[in-house]
Amino acid sequence: MHYVTQRIGYNEWREFCGLARIDTLEDLKVVLRDDRVAEMILNMYQHPDNIDVWLGGLVENYLPNGRTGPLFACLIGKQMKALRDGDRFWWEADGVFKQKQKDELLKGSLSRVICDNTDIQEVPSDPFRFGKFPSEYVTCGNIPSINLEAWREETNKDYELCGSPTRIHNGDYILTFNAGKVTALYSCYHGFMLEGAAEIICEKSEWHPEAPRCTGK
């Protein structure tokens, strides 16, 4: 039995990212901005549809202030967004933090951490960018702090009746209070697999369904 697989090349991935296809040598010269390299690649692959996505992405001209061309910037961005949106514990996911807590978290910075934990009184507003001292430094008094009052626990009658959720071996949970409901979100430590419901809800003085467990792989 023979299986035929279709290779997805450079042009298909460009289309996937909403970029223009490369149909001619002139198209390739515009994207690469290096006529000699464009001619070498097309001479090697014979047709733009044959160009491999890895090579095509590597030789694209860099985006402004970037280290990749438009194709790799798109693919990396899409992958990172998928990883973020697929993480139910991501801090921006619904039910993890309240809006006022998110607003406070947005104030956090490494500069503020440095101010709070050292005797340094002047820091760059963005510590990940090189700045000349002292013209591009600011005093710690001008760096926003996080107000922890946003995390003050609210009294919830249902939670008082249900009590704390069941603790599990090789895992843990976080509590969320959303739309009047108390929910426990469970996860396992690295190397263990969750069996059962990852989310249980406090209803009628009890947690439903039963807490899951973490088993070795």
Coordinates of C-alpha atoms in Angstrom, one line a residue:
M1 CA 0.0 0.0 0.0
H2 CA 1.3 3.4 -1.0
Y3 CA 0.6 6.6 0.9
V4 CA 0.8 10.0 -0.8
T5 CA 1.4 13.0 1.4
Q6 CA 1.2 16.6 0.3
R7 CA 4.0 18.9 1.5
I8 CA 2.9 22.3 2.6
G9 CA 5.5 24.7 1.3
Y10 CA 6.5 28.4 1.7
N11 CA 3.7 29.8 -0.5
E12 CA 0.9 27.9 1.4
W13 CA 2.2 29.2 4.7
R14 CA 2.3 32.7 3.4
E15 CA -1.3 32.4 2.3
F16 CA -2.2 31.0 5.7
C17 CA -0.8 34.2 7.2
G18 CA -2.5 36.5 4.8
L19 CA 0.7 37.4 2.9
A20 CA 1.0 37.6 -0.8
R21 CA 2.1 34.5 -2.7
I22 CA 5.5 34.4 -4.5
D23 CA 4.7 33.7 -8.1
T24 CA 7.7 35.2 -9.9
L25 CA 11.4 36.0 -9.4
E26 CA 10.5 39.7 -9.1
D27 CA 8.1 38.8 -6.2
L28 CA 10.8 36.9 -4.5
K29 CA 13.3 39.8 -4.9
V30 CA 10.8 42.2 -3.3
V31 CA 10.4 39.9 -0.2
L32 CA 14.1 39.1 0.2
R33 CA 15.5 42.5 -0.9
D34 CA 18.5 40.6 -2.2
D35 CA 18.5 39.9 -5.9
R36 CA 21.4 37.5 -5.9
V37 CA 19.9 35.3 -3.1
A38 CA 16.5 35.3 -4.8
E39 CA 18.0 34.1 -8.1
M40 CA 20.0 31.4 -6.3
I41 CA 16.9 30.1 -4.5
L42 CA 14.6 30.1 -7.5
N43 CA 17.4 28.4 -9.6
M44 CA 17.6 25.7 -6.9
Y45 CA 13.9 25.1 -6.5
Q46 CA 12.9 25.8 -10.1
H47 CA 9.4 27.1 -9.0
P48 CA 8.2 29.3 -6.1
D49 CA 5.8 26.6 -4.9
N50 CA 8.7 24.2 -4.3
I51 CA 10.4 26.6 -1.8
D52 CA 10.6 25.0 1.6
V53 CA 8.9 27.0 4.4
W54 CA 12.0 26.9 6.7
L55 CA 14.4 28.3 4.0
G56 CA 11.8 30.8 2.8
G57 CA 11.1 32.1 6.3
L58 CA 14.8 32.4 7.1
V59 CA 15.8 34.5 4.1
E60 CA 12.9 37.0 4.3
N61 CA 14.0 40.5 5.0
Y62 CA 13.6 41.4 8.7
L63 CA 10.6 43.4 9.9
P64 CA 11.4 46.8 11.4
N65 CA 13.0 46.3 14.9
G66 CA 12.6 42.6 14.5
R67 CA 14.8 39.5 14.0
T68 CA 12.5 37.6 11.7
G69 CA 10.6 38.3 8.4
P70 CA 6.8 38.6 8.2
L71 CA 6.2 34.8 7.8
F72 CA 8.0 33.7 10.9
A73 CA 6.6 36.7 12.8
C74 CA 3.1 35.5 11.9
L75 CA 3.7 31.8 12.7
I76 CA 5.5 32.5 16.0
G77 CA 2.8 34.9 17.0
K78 CA 0.0 32.5 16.2
Q79 CA 1.6 29.7 18.1
M80 CA 2.2 31.9 21.2
K81 CA -1.4 33.1 21.1
A82 CA -2.7 29.5 20.9
L83 CA -0.5 28.5 23.9
R84 CA -1.8 31.4 25.9
D85 CA -5.4 31.1 25.0
G86 CA -5.3 27.3 25.6
D87 CA -4.0 27.8 29.2
R88 CA -6.9 28.0 31.6
F89 CA -4.6 29.4 34.3
W90 CA -3.4 32.3 32.1
W91 CA -3.9 35.4 34.1
E92 CA -6.2 37.0 31.5
A93 CA -8.4 33.9 31.2
D94 CA -12.0 34.3 32.4
G95 CA -12.5 33.4 36.1
V96 CA -8.8 33.5 37.1
F97 CA -8.7 37.1 38.2
K98 CA -11.3 39.8 38.6
Q99 CA -11.0 42.9 36.4
K100 CA -9.8 45.1 39.3
Q101 CA -7.1 42.5 40.0
K102 CA -6.1 42.5 36.3
D103 CA -5.8 46.3 36.4
E104 CA -3.5 46.0 39.3
L105 CA -1.3 43.3 37.7
L106 CA -0.9 45.5 34.7
K107 CA 0.9 48.0 37.0
G108 CA 3.6 45.4 37.9
S109 CA 7.1 45.7 36.5
L110 CA 10.6 44.5 37.1
S111 CA 11.5 48.1 37.9
R112 CA 9.1 48.1 40.8
V113 CA 10.5 44.8 42.0
I114 CA 14.0 46.3 42.0
C115 CA 12.7 49.3 43.9
D116 CA 10.9 47.2 46.5
N117 CA 13.8 44.8 47.2
T118 CA 17.0 46.9 46.9
D119 CA 18.3 50.2 48.1
I120 CA 18.3 51.5 44.4
Q121 CA 16.3 54.7 44.1
E122 CA 16.5 55.3 40.4
V123 CA 15.7 52.8 37.7
P124 CA 14.8 52.7 34.0
S125 CA 11.0 52.7 33.4
D126 CA 11.6 49.7 31.1
P127 CA 14.5 47.6 32.6
F128 CA 14.7 45.5 29.4
R129 CA 15.8 48.5 27.4
F130 CA 19.2 50.1 27.7
G131 CA 18.9 53.7 29.0
K132 CA 21.5 56.4 29.7
F133 CA 21.9 57.4 33.3
P134 CA 20.6 59.7 34.6
S135 CA 18.6 61.2 31.8
E136 CA 16.6 58.1 31.0
Y137 CA 16.1 56.9 34.6
V138 CA 13.2 57.7 36.9
T139 CA 12.9 57.7 40.6
C140 CA 11.2 54.8 42.4
G141 CA 8.4 57.1 43.5
N142 CA 7.3 57.4 39.9
I143 CA 7.0 53.6 39.3
P144 CA 3.5 52.3 40.0
S145 CA 2.9 49.7 42.7
I146 CA 0.3 46.9 42.9
N147 CA -2.5 47.5 45.4
L148 CA -3.0 44.2 47.1
E149 CA -6.4 45.4 48.4
A150 CA -7.8 44.0 45.1
W151 CA -7.2 40.5 46.5
R152 CA -9.1 41.0 49.8
E153 CA -11.2 37.9 50.1
E154 CA -14.9 38.3 49.9
T155 CA -17.4 36.6 52.2
N156 CA -19.3 34.0 50.3
K157 CA -22.1 32.1 52.1
D158 CA -22.0 29.1 49.7
Y159 CA -18.2 28.8 50.3
E160 CA -18.7 28.9 54.0
L161 CA -21.2 26.1 53.8
C162 CA -19.1 24.0 51.4
G163 CA -15.9 24.5 53.2
S164 CA -12.5 24.0 51.5
P165 CA -12.3 21.7 48.5
T166 CA -10.7 18.3 48.8
R167 CA -6.9 18.4 48.7
I168 CA -5.4 15.9 46.2
H169 CA -2.1 14.2 46.2
N170 CA 0.4 15.3 43.5
G171 CA -1.7 18.3 42.6
D172 CA -3.4 21.4 43.8
Y173 CA -6.3 23.8 43.0
I174 CA -7.1 27.5 42.8
L175 CA -10.4 29.1 43.8
T176 CA -12.4 31.4 41.6
F177 CA -15.4 33.5 42.4
N178 CA -17.3 34.3 39.2
A179 CA -20.9 35.4 38.8
G180 CA -21.7 34.4 42.4
K181 CA -20.4 30.8 41.9
V182 CA -17.4 29.4 43.7
T183 CA -15.3 27.1 41.6
A184 CA -12.2 25.1 42.3
L185 CA -9.9 24.5 39.3
Y186 CA -7.5 21.5 39.7
S187 CA -4.2 20.7 38.1
C188 CA -1.5 18.1 38.6
Y189 CA 2.2 18.6 39.2
H190 CA 4.6 17.8 36.4
G191 CA 4.7 14.1 35.6
F192 CA 1.2 13.4 36.7
M193 CA -2.1 13.1 34.8
L194 CA -5.5 14.4 35.9
E195 CA -8.3 11.9 36.2
G196 CA -11.8 13.2 36.7
A197 CA -13.3 16.7 36.5
A198 CA -10.8 19.5 36.4
E199 CA -13.4 21.9 37.7
I200 CA -15.8 21.4 40.6
I201 CA -18.4 23.8 41.8
C202 CA -19.8 24.7 45.3
E203 CA -23.6 24.0 45.1
K204 CA -26.1 23.4 47.8
S205 CA -23.5 23.2 50.5
E206 CA -21.5 20.6 48.6
W207 CA -18.8 20.4 46.0
H208 CA -19.9 18.8 42.8
P209 CA -18.7 16.5 41.2
E210 CA -16.1 14.7 43.3
A211 CA -12.6 16.1 43.3
P212 CA -10.3 14.5 40.7
R213 CA -7.0 12.7 41.4
C214 CA -3.5 12.8 39.9
T215 CA -2.0 9.6 38.7
G216 CA 1.5 8.8 37.4
K217 CA 1.9 8.5 33.7

